[in-house]
Each structure stands twice: as structure tokens, then as C-alpha cells.
XYZ file of C-alpha atoms in Angstrom:
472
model
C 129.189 -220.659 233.576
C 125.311 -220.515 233.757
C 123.675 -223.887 234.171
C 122.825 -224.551 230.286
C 125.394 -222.503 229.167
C 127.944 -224.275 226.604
C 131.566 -222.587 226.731
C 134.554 -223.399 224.796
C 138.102 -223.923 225.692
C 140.861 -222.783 223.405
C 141.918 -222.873 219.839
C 144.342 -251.951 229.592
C 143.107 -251.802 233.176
C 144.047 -255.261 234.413
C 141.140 -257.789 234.225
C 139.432 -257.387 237.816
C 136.291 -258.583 239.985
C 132.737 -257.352 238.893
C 132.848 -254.704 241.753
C 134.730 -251.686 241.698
C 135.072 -248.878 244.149
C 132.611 -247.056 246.313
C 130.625 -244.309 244.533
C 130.184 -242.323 247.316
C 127.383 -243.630 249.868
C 127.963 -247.233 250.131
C 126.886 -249.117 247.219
C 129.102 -250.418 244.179
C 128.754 -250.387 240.931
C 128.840 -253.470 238.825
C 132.305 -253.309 236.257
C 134.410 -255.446 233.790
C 137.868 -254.141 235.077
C 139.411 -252.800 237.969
C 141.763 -249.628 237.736
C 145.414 -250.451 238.377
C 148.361 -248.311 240.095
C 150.654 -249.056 237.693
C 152.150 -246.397 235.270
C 149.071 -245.020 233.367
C 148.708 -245.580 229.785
C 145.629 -243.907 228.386
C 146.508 -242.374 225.284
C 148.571 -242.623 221.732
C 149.733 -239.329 220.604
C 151.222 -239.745 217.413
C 154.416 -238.278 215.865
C 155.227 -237.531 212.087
C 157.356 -240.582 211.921
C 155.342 -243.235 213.045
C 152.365 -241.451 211.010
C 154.798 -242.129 207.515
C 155.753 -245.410 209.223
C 152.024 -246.631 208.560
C 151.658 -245.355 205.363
C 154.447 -245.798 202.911
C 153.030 -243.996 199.878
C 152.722 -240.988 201.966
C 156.217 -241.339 202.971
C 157.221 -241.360 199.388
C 155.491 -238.167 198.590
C 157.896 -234.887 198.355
C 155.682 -233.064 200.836
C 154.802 -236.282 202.611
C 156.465 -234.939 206.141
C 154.356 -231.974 205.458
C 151.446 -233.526 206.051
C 151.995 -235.881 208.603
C 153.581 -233.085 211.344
C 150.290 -231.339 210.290
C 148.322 -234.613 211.317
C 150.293 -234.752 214.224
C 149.788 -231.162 215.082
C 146.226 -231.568 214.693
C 146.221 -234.742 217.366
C 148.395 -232.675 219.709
C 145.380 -229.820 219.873
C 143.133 -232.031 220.795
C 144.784 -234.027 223.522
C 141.846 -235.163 225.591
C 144.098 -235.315 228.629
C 146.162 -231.649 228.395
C 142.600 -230.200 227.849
C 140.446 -231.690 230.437
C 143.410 -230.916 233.041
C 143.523 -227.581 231.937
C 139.482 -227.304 231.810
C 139.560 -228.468 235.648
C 141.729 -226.232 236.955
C 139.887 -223.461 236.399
C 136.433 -225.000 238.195
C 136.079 -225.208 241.919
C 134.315 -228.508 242.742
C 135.144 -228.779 246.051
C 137.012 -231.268 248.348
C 135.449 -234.243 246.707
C 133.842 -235.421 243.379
C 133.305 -238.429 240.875
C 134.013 -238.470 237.391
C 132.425 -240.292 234.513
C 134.257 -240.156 231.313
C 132.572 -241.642 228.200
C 133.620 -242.122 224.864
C 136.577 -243.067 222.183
C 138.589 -240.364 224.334
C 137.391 -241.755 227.362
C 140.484 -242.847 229.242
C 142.731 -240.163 227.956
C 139.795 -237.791 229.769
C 140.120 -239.500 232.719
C 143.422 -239.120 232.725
C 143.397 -235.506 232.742
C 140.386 -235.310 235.569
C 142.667 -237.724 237.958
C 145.882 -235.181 237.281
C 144.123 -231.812 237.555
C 141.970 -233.009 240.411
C 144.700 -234.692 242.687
C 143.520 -236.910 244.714
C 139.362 -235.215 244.822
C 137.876 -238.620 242.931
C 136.664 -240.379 245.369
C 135.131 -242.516 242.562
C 135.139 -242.942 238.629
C 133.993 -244.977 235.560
C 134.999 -244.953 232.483
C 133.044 -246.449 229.418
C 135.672 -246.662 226.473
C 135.752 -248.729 223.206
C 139.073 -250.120 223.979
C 140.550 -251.107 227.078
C 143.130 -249.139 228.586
C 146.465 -250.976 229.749
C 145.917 -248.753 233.051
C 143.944 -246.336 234.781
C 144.373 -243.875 237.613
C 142.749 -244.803 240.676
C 140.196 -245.143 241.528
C 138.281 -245.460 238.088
C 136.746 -248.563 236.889
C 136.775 -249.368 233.222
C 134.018 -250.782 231.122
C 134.150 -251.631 227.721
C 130.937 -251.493 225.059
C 130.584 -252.164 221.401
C 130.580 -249.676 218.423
C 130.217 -248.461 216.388
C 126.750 -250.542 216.967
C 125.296 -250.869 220.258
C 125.319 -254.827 221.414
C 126.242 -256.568 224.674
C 128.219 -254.873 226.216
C 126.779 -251.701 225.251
C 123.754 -252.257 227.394
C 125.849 -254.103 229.843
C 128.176 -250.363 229.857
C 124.783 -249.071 230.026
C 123.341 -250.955 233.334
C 127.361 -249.957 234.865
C 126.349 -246.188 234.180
C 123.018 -246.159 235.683
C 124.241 -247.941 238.985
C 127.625 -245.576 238.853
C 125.017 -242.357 238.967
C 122.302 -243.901 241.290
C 124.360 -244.884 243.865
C 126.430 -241.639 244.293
C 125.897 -239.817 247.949
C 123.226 -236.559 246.875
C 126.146 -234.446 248.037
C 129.101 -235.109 245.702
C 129.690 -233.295 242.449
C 129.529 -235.171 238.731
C 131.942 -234.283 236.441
C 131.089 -235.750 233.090
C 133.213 -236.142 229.962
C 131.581 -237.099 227.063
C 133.592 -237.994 223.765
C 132.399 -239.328 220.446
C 131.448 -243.099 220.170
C 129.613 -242.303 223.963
C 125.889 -242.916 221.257
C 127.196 -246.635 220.400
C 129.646 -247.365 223.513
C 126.782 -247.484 226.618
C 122.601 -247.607 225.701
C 119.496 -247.797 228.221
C 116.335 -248.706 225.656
C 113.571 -246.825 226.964
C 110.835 -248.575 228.536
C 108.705 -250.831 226.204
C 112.055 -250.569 223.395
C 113.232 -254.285 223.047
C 117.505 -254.042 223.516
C 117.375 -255.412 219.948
C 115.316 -252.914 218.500
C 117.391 -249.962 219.901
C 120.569 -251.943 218.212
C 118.539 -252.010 215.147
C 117.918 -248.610 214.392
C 121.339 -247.680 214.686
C 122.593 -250.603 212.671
C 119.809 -249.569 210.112
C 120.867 -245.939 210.061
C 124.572 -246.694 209.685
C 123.887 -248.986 206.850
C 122.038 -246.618 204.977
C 124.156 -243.928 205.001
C 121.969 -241.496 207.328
C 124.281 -238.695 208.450
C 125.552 -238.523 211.723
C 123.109 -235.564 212.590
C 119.690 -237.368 212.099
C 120.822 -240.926 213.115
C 121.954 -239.204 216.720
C 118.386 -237.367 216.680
C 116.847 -241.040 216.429
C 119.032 -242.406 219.139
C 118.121 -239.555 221.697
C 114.271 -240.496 221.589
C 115.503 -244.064 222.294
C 117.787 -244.051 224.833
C 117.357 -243.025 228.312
C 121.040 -241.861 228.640
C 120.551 -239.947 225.832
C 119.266 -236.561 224.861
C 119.742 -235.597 228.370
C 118.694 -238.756 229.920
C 121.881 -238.556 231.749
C 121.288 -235.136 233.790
C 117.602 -236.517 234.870
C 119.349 -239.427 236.092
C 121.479 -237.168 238.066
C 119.255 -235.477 239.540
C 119.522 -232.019 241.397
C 123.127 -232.486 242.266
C 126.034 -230.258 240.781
C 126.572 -231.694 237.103
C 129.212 -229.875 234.994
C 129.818 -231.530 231.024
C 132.858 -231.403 229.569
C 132.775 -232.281 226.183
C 135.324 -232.949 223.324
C 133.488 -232.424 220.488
C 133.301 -234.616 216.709
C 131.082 -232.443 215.260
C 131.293 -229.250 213.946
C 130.320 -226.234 214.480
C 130.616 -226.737 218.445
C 126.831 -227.917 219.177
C 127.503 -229.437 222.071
C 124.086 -231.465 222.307
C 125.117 -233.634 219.524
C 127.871 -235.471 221.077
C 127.263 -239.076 222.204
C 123.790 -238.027 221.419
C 123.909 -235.470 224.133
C 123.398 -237.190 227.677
C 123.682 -234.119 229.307
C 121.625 -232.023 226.969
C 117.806 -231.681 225.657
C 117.037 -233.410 221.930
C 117.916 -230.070 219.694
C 114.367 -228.979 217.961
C 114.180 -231.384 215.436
C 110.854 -231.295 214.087
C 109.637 -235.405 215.291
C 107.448 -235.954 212.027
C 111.087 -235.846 210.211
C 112.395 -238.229 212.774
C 109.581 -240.454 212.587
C 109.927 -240.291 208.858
C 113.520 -241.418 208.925
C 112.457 -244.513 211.362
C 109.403 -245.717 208.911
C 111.883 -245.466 206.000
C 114.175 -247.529 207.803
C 111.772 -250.179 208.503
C 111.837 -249.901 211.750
C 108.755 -251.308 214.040
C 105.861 -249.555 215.218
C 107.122 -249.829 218.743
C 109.569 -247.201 217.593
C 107.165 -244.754 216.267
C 105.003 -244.777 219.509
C 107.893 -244.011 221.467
C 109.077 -241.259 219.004
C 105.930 -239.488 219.265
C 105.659 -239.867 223.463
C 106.724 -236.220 225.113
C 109.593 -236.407 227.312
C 110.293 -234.388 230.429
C 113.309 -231.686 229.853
C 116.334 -232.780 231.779
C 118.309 -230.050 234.328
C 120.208 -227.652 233.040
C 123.603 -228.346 233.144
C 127.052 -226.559 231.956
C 129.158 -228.066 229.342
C 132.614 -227.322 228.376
C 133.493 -227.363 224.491
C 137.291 -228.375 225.270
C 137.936 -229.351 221.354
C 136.399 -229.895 217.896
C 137.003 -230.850 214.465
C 137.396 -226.721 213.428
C 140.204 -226.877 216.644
C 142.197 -229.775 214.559
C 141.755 -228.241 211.077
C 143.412 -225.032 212.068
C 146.438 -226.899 213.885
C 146.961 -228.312 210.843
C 146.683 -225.697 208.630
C 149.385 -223.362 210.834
C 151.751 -226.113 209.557
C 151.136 -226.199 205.974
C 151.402 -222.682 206.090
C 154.849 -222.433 207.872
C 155.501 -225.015 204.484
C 154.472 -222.024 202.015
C 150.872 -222.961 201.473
C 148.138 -220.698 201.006
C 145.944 -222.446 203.393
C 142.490 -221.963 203.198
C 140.157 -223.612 206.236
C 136.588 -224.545 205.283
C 134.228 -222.708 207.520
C 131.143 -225.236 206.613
C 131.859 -228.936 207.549
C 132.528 -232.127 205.279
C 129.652 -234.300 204.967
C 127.264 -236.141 202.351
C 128.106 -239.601 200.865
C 132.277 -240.152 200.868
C 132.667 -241.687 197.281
C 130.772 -238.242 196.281
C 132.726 -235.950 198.530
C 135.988 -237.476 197.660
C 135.549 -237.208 193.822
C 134.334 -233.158 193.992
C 137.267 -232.449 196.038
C 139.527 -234.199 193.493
C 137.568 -232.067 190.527
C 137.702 -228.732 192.586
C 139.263 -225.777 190.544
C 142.920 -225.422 190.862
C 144.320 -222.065 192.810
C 147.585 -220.845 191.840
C 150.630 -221.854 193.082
C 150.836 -224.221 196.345
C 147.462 -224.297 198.076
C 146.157 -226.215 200.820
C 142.624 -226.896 201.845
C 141.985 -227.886 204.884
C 138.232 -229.147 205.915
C 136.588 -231.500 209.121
C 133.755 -233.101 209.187
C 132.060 -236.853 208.746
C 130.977 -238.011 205.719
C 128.375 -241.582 205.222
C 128.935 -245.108 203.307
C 126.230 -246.866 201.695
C 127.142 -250.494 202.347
C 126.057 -252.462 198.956
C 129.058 -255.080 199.815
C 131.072 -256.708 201.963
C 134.493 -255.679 201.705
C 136.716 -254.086 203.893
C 136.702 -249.974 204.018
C 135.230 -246.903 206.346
C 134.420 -243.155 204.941
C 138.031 -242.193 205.094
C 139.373 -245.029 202.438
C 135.952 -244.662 200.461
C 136.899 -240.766 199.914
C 140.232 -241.378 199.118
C 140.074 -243.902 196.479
C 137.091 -242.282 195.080
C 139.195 -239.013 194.767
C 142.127 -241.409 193.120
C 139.512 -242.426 190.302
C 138.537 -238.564 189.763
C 142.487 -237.605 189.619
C 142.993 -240.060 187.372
C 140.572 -238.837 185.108
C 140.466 -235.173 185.268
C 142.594 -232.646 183.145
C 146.387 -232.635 183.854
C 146.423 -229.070 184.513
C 144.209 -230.071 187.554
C 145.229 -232.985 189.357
C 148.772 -233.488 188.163
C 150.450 -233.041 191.672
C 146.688 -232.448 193.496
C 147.053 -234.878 196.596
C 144.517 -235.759 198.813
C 144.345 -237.289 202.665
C 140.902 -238.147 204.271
C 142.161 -239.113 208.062
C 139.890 -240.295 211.279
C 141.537 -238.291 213.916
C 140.839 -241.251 216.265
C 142.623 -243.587 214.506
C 139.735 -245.714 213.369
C 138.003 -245.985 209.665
C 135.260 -248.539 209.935
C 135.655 -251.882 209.663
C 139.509 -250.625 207.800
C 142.755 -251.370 210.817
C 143.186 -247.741 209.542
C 142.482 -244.286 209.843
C 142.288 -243.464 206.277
C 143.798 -243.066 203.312
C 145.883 -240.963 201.001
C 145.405 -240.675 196.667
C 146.891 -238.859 193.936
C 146.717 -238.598 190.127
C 148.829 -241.915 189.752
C 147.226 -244.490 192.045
C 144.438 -245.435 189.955
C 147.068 -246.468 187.352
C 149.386 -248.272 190.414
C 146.148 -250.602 191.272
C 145.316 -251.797 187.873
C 149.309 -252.426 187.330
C 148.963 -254.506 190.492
C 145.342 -256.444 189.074
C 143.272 -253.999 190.856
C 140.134 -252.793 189.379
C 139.513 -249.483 191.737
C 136.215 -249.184 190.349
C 135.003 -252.609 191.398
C 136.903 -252.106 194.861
C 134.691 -248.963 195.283
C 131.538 -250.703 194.302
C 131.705 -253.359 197.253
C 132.825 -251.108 199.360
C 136.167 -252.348 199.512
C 138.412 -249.802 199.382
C 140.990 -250.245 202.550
C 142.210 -253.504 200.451
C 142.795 -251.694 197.781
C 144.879 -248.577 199.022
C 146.720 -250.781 201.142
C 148.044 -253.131 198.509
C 149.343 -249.832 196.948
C 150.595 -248.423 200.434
C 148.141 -245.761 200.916
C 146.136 -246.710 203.917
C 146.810 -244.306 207.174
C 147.644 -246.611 209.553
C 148.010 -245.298 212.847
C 146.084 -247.440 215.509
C 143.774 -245.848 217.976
C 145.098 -242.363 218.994
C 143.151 -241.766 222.235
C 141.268 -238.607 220.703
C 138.179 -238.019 218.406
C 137.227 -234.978 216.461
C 135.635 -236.259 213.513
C 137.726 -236.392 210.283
C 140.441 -233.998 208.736
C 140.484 -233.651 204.975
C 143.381 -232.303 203.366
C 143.478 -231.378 199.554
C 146.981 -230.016 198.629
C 147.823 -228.639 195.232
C 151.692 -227.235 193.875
C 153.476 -230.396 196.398
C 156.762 -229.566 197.079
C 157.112 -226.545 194.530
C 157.253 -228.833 191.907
């Protein structure tokens, strides 16, 4: 590829020293654990039965194992590890290189550099959310905070900067970037207090600011971000791979695009966004200060949300579905999403719709929930109250293909026309559950939380809105 150019690819370490290994002339970079030798575990790939393990309402449901081998199809597409392996071996980098993989698919990525590249690391770092039980040598692991930047965010951050600057001139950078890279490791900008930068994204979380703009703040912000990265790198070779959670495969948006130049986002918007957030003036000064483009560098689209969508829907088809795939991405407000999907007008016969994307929470309490349980008990209100001769067997699954739903322990949920009616039989006022923004409590008391623990990938969200069931 051209420098610039974006392709795409197909459809715990043990607790160490503060030094890790050599990056390359000498120096070492400052860590929080040490990679191990022993047998590498990096990754959770999940099966159908463990998926209707976690959620026993699911399990119940006639087309139940339907659904969860098409979950599990969709994780098995975008195995960060099969498709960085496969990604390398078809780049020459030389006799030697270092790796930084960032991200919720972080170590899984690594994982895949250290087996396609054989023994070429001489070293790596990865910045993950969780700590592996292992890694390859000889990466170090550092853990940060999301999905709001604190402590160990900007200590990740400091870890990266020393990992980069103190790599020989010579050696080759390979970089995979993952979602939850924006939160996981930060740099402020000069003159931006650490707290501020925390702040904002706290701020724009909160308030329900999509994905999109919230990652077009962070870029002006951050001097890993919006290509912060390749000027730290300098003129050596740099090549991105990049597994993407958003849609539409623009590459520049992931982890707020480290590698890549802010997308042309018109700053008067941006600035707009930050006054309305109440952020400080220290934030529109820097907003409005130019910023010199970063080297061109090649990045590798290995995966995205479309990739998991269409996994999935190749096994609701094989089930008799009509499957239509969304070409335009889920987003806007999940209580809002999740009750039009439940009203949508009904196809004949047994349809599936299959849709990716991220939708936003507006937190107005302080109960437990994440997008993914907001849109599904939101769509179990709608069901309940729409005409029979739509939502009698409709059935709906909002899952977070990395396993995590906010401040839920699960990836989502699951709803259909009778649910409603199961909470209030149990003392459960959905409604009220909704309004604090407690929704995980309330789909788990009625079994119909995902719960699948981390899965060691991260494509955004798969919705799933199935209507005829099992041909009943």
C-alpha cells in the first residue's frame, strides 16, 4: 500500500518490575507488567453454549441457538489474532521490528503479530483495558482506564511515548489500534490540565454525544491522537493495522486515530460541542490552535462492525431467514433506537435484520445499564405495547461484541413481547428501570442480560431483530 492509503482485509501478564525490555537502542520503557513465557492467554472466543449459558431467557427461546451460533459466528470473523497473523504475512518488514498494540483487542493483536512474525519483535507494548493472564515475549503490558481516561490512562500514556522515543531510527513500527485505544492511553496537549482532558470525555459520555463528535474533541486534545502518534514516530517505517468499531471502515476514527489526520470536521462545530459541554476556555484556545499534519502512514482495515453483521446473518440464513443487513449504521439515543426497531413494520414470514453500530445513553440516574440493556428493555416496553400482529414472536438482541455494556457485567440484552409483563409479575416497573438508567438490573432479574465476559475483540455492537421465530 501507498503511505496514507487505508486497505481492508477480508469479509494476565504476571505482575513484574517497572522496566520491561529493550526497545531497540538502549533505553527502557517504563511498564506495569512484564510478559511471561507461559502458555499465552490473550483472548475469549465464545461458543453458542456458553453464549445461552449467560443468558437463560435466550436459552429458552425456540430459535435461541439460532442466535447465539450467529453471535458466535460474528466473534469468530473478527478474531483479532487470526486476522492480524494473516495481515502480517503478507507485509515484508524485515529481519526486525516492534509492535505496539492498543486497545480492547489489544492482547489478542499481539498475539497474532508475535505468531505471524516469529521471533522479528525485538520489542512490544501493549496498552489493554484488562490484563492478560500472559503475553508472548517480549511485550510488556500496561493497563489504563475506560471507558474514561484517569490514572492510568496518562500513566499508559507516558509508557507509549517512552516505548516510541526510545526505539533505534532504524526499526519498523507496527501499530494495532483497537477500540477503547481514545480512553485506554492520553497525552493532554501542552497547556491541557490531565483533568481537563478527563473531563471532556467524561462530559461527552454523559451527555450522550455520539461516538463520532466526542472522538473529534479528543483528537484536538490529545497528542497521541488524531495522528499524534505517527509525528511521534517520526520518519521511520510505520504501518497501522486497525480493527475497526465503527462503521463504514473510516479508519481515522478508531482510538481517535493516532495514526491518522483529524477528518475535516469543520472546528466551529467542535468548539460548539466543547462550550455546550461546559468545558473551560483552556479548551477552546487549544481547539482553535492549527496543528502540523502527521506522516502519512498505511493502515490495514482487518475487521469492522459490517464484517460481524454479515457473519451473522450467513447463519440466520442457513436457519430459513430472509436476512436483510443494514447498509447505514445503528446510532442515535438507545431507548429511541430500541423502541423503533421494536415498532418497525413486520415482513412476511421469518425475517431477520441484522444492523452494527453504537448507539448513546443519557445518564439522568444512577443505576446499573450500558446502550445494549437500554435498547433492549426499551424495545421490551414497545413490544409490549404494539399490535399483536407485530410483535407477537418479534425478538430482539442488542449485543457489545466485546463483551462489555457500560457499567452492566454484560454485553447486552435480549426482549420480546412478554418481558415487560415478566418484570412487573416479578415487582418490576420497566418504565422506572429505564428512567434511571437502570436497565441491566432489570433484564437480569428476568434472565435476559447477555452475559459473556470480555471476548478479546471489538467491533461496535450487533443488533438483531428477528420476526416468524422458529416457524411458529
Amino acid at each position: 500500500m501507498s503511505p496514507g492509503s487505508v486497505g481492508h482485509l477480508g469479509s494476565r501478564a504476571t505482575p513484574g518490575s517497572a522496566t520491561g525490555p529493550h526497545t531497540g537502542r538502549g533505553r527502557r520503557t517504563r511498564i506495569f507488567f512484564r510478559s511471561s513465557s507461559a502458555s499465552v492467554v490473550v483472548a475469549v472466543l465464545l461458543d453458542a453454549s456458553r453464549i445461552l449459558a449467560g443468558c437463560p431467557r435466550l436459552a429458552a427461546w425456540p430459535e435461541g441457538l439460532v442466535v447465539a451460533r450467529a453471535l458466535e459466528r460474528a466473534l469468530a470473523a473478527t478474531c483479532p489474532r487470526t486476522l492480524v497473523a494473516r495481515a502480517l504475512a503478507s507485509l515484508d518488514l524485515g529481519p526486525r521490528c516492534a509492535v505496539l498494540a492498543m486497545g480492547k483487542a489489544a492482547s489478542a493483536m499481539a498475539a497474532g503479530a508475535a505468531g505471524a512474525l516469529d521471533g522479528r519483535i525485538v520489542c512490544g507494548l501493549v496498552v489493554a483495558k484488562h490484563a492478560p493472564e500472559a503475553l508472548p515475549p517480549p511485550f510488556a503490558c500496561v493497563v489504563g482506564d475506560h471507558p474514561v481516561p484517569g490514572p492510568a490512562s496518562l500513566a499508559a500514556g507516558r509508557a507509549v511515548v517512552d516505548f516510541v522515543e526510545g526505539l533505534a531510527p532504524d526499526l519498523p513500527l507496527v501499530v494495532a489500534i483497537s477500540g477503547g485505544t481514545s480512553s485506554l492511553a492520553v497525552a493532554p496537549k501542552a497547556g491541557l490540565d490531565p483533568k481537563t482532558l478527563a473531563e471532556a470525555s467524561r462530559r461527552a459520555l454523559s451527555a450522550g454525544l455520539d461516538i463520532g463528535r466526542t472522538n473529534a474533541l479528543r483528537m484536538r486534545l490529545d497528542r497521541l491522537k488524531g495522528g499524534g502518534l505517527a509525528r511521534l514516530a517520526g520518519r521511520r517505517t510505520v504501518v497501522g493495522l486497525v480493527l475497526s468499531d465503527v462503521p463504514g471502515h473510516d479508519a481515522a476514527f478508531v482510538g481517535s486515530g493516532p495514526l491518522s489526520p483529524p477528518p475535516p470536521v469543520p472546528l466551529e462545530r467542535i468548539a460548539s460541542d466543547a462550550r455546550a459541554l461546559g468545558l473551560p476556555p483552556s479548551v477552546t484556545r487549544l481547539l482553535a490552535r492549527p496543528s502540523e499534519p502527521p506522516p502519512k502512514v498505511p493502515l490495514l482495515v482487518l475487521a469492522d462492525p459490517h464484517t460481524a453483521a454479515h457473519a451473522a446473518a450467513e447463519v440466520l440464513e442457513d436457519a430459513g431467514f430472509r436476512t436483510i443487513v443494514d447498509a447505514t449504521a445503528v446510532e442515535g439515543v438507545a431507548r429511541d433506537v430500541g423502541g423503533r426497531l421494536a415498532r418497525a413494520p413486520r415482513s412476511p414470514g421469518r425475517t431477520a435484520r441484522v444492523a452494527a453500530g453504537e448507539t448513546t445513553v443519557r445518564v439522568e440516574g444512577a443505576g446499573i445499564g450500558g446502550r445494549n440493556t437500554e435498547l433492549a428493555l426499551a424495545a421490551a416496553l414497545a413490544l409490549a405495547e404494539g399490535p399483536k400482529e407485530t410483535t407477537r414472536d418479534r425478538r430482539v438482541v442488542a449485543f457489545a461484541t466485546d463483551g462489555e455494556d457500560g457499567t452492566a457485567p454484560s454485553a447486552g440484552g435480549i426482549a420480546d413481547a412478554r418481558l415487560a409483563a415478566d418484570l412487573r409479575a416479578a415487582g418490576i416497573d420497566p418504565t422506572d428501570a429505564l428512567a434511571r438508567n437502570d436497565s441491566y438490573s432489570a433484564l437480569a432479574a428476568a434472565g435476559a442480560a447477555l452475559h459473556t465476559g470480555p471476548t478479546g475483540t471489538n467491533v461496535a455492537d450487533l443488533i438483531l431483530v428477528l420476526d416468524g421465530g422458529a416457524g411458529h
